[in-house]
Amino acid sequence: MADFMKKQSIGSYFNCIAAVLGIVGIVAAVICSNMTVTYALGNMGTIALLGACGIILAVAAICLPNKFGNHDILGTLAVLGAIAVYTAAFGQVLSERILLIAGLFSYDSVNTVGWQVFYVTVVSIAAFLVADIILIIGAFSRSVKEN
């Protein structure tokens, strides 16, 4: 394990942060879905599945370069897949909350429960988007130190 950690470079740490942000996105989506029955996410299972797939692919993007080297095809595909599923999870959360957001910013601005759900939804959306950005940045850096 210590040998594994010594070989890691900045790209691997970016992928690790993206995996943690995927967990944050899933947890925030579950929280905003369970705050009240009225604002439950109808596609929570899809969001959780997409987030879990993104986490698995981000972890694969950490492990695969140790075996095949930097910028290998499998590691690159894992990063691209993680970006795709995190983006899909972001889209699923946003599509479920678009009417709530429109209502809060137009005619229903005093809905305090709606605002609380909105704030937690923003955390979920931000976590998935920042994870995407970090994965893109990490894709251009080395994951494993070369001797």
Coordinates of C-alpha atoms in Angstrom, one line a residue:
M1 CA 0.0 0.0 0.0
A2 CA 2.8 2.4 0.8
D3 CA 4.4 1.6 -2.5
F4 CA 1.1 2.3 -4.3
M5 CA 0.8 5.7 -2.6
K6 CA 4.4 6.7 -3.5
K7 CA 3.7 6.1 -7.2
Q8 CA 0.7 8.4 -7.3
S9 CA 0.9 11.8 -8.9
I10 CA -1.3 14.9 -9.1
G11 CA -3.8 13.4 -11.6
S12 CA -4.5 10.5 -9.2
Y13 CA -5.3 13.0 -6.5
F14 CA -7.6 14.9 -8.8
N15 CA -9.5 11.7 -9.5
C16 CA -9.7 10.9 -5.8
I17 CA -11.2 14.4 -5.1
A18 CA -13.7 13.8 -7.9
A19 CA -14.7 10.5 -6.4
V20 CA -15.3 12.2 -3.0
L21 CA -17.3 14.9 -4.7
G22 CA -19.4 12.2 -6.3
I23 CA -20.2 10.9 -2.9
V24 CA -21.1 14.4 -1.8
G25 CA -23.4 14.8 -4.8
I26 CA -25.2 11.6 -4.1
V27 CA -25.7 12.4 -0.4
A28 CA -26.9 15.9 -1.1
A29 CA -29.4 14.5 -3.7
V30 CA -30.7 12.0 -1.1
I31 CA -31.0 14.7 1.5
C32 CA -32.9 17.1 -0.8
S33 CA -35.2 14.2 -1.9
N34 CA -36.0 13.3 1.6
M35 CA -36.6 16.7 3.1
T36 CA -40.3 16.6 2.3
V37 CA -42.7 14.3 0.4
T38 CA -43.7 17.2 -1.9
Y39 CA -40.2 17.7 -3.3
A40 CA -39.1 14.0 -3.5
L41 CA -37.0 13.3 -6.5
G42 CA -38.8 10.9 -8.8
N43 CA -35.6 9.6 -10.4
M44 CA -33.5 9.3 -7.2
G45 CA -32.5 5.7 -8.1
T46 CA -31.1 6.9 -11.4
I47 CA -29.2 9.7 -9.8
A48 CA -27.7 7.4 -7.2
L49 CA -26.8 4.8 -9.9
L50 CA -25.2 7.4 -12.1
G51 CA -23.2 8.8 -9.1
A52 CA -22.1 5.4 -8.0
C53 CA -20.9 4.5 -11.6
G54 CA -19.0 7.8 -11.6
I55 CA -17.3 7.0 -8.3
I56 CA -16.4 3.5 -9.6
L57 CA -15.0 4.9 -12.8
A58 CA -13.0 7.6 -10.9
V59 CA -11.5 5.0 -8.7
A60 CA -10.7 2.9 -11.8
A61 CA -9.0 6.0 -13.2
I62 CA -6.8 6.0 -10.1
C63 CA -5.9 2.3 -10.3
L64 CA -5.5 1.6 -14.0
P65 CA -2.5 3.9 -14.7
N66 CA -0.6 2.0 -12.0
K67 CA -0.8 -1.1 -14.1
F68 CA -0.7 0.3 -17.7
G69 CA 1.1 3.7 -17.3
N70 CA 0.0 7.3 -17.7
H71 CA -2.6 8.2 -20.3
D72 CA -3.4 4.6 -21.2
I73 CA -6.6 3.9 -23.1
L74 CA -8.4 2.2 -20.2
G75 CA -7.6 5.0 -17.8
T76 CA -8.7 7.6 -20.3
L77 CA -11.9 5.8 -21.0
A78 CA -12.6 5.6 -17.2
V79 CA -12.1 9.3 -16.9
L80 CA -14.3 10.0 -19.9
G81 CA -17.0 7.7 -18.6
A82 CA -16.8 9.3 -15.1
I83 CA -17.3 12.7 -16.7
A84 CA -20.2 11.5 -18.8
V85 CA -22.1 9.9 -15.9
Y86 CA -21.5 12.8 -13.5
T87 CA -22.8 15.1 -16.2
A88 CA -25.9 12.9 -16.6
A89 CA -26.4 12.9 -12.8
F90 CA -26.2 16.7 -12.8
G91 CA -28.8 16.8 -15.7
Q92 CA -31.1 14.4 -13.8
V93 CA -31.0 16.5 -10.7
L94 CA -31.5 19.8 -12.6
S95 CA -34.4 18.4 -14.7
E96 CA -36.2 17.4 -11.6
R97 CA -35.8 20.7 -9.9
I98 CA -36.2 23.1 -12.8
L99 CA -39.9 23.9 -12.0
L100 CA -39.1 24.4 -8.3
I101 CA -36.3 26.8 -9.2
A102 CA -38.5 28.7 -11.6
G103 CA -41.3 29.0 -9.0
L104 CA -39.0 30.2 -6.3
F105 CA -37.5 32.9 -8.5
S106 CA -40.8 34.1 -9.8
Y107 CA -44.1 33.8 -7.9
D108 CA -43.3 31.6 -4.9
S109 CA -40.4 33.4 -3.3
V110 CA -41.7 33.0 0.3
N111 CA -41.7 29.2 0.2
T112 CA -39.2 28.5 2.9
V113 CA -39.2 24.7 2.5
G114 CA -38.7 25.2 -1.2
W115 CA -35.7 27.4 -0.6
Q116 CA -34.2 24.8 1.8
V117 CA -34.6 22.1 -0.8
F118 CA -33.2 24.5 -3.4
Y119 CA -30.0 25.1 -1.4
V120 CA -29.3 21.4 -0.9
T121 CA -30.0 20.8 -4.6
V122 CA -27.4 23.5 -5.4
V123 CA -24.9 21.6 -3.3
S124 CA -25.6 18.4 -5.2
I125 CA -25.4 20.1 -8.6
A126 CA -22.2 21.9 -7.7
A127 CA -20.6 18.7 -6.4
F128 CA -21.3 16.9 -9.7
L129 CA -20.1 19.9 -11.8
V130 CA -16.9 20.5 -9.8
A131 CA -16.2 16.8 -10.0
D132 CA -16.5 17.1 -13.8
I133 CA -14.1 20.0 -13.9
I134 CA -11.6 18.3 -11.7
L135 CA -11.7 15.2 -13.8
I136 CA -11.1 17.2 -16.9
I137 CA -8.1 19.0 -15.3
G138 CA -6.8 15.6 -13.9
A139 CA -7.1 14.1 -17.4
F140 CA -4.3 16.4 -18.6
S141 CA -1.9 15.6 -15.8
R142 CA 0.1 12.5 -14.9
S143 CA -1.5 9.9 -12.6
V144 CA 1.6 7.9 -11.9
K145 CA 5.2 9.2 -11.2
E146 CA 7.6 8.0 -13.8
N147 CA 11.0 6.8 -12.7

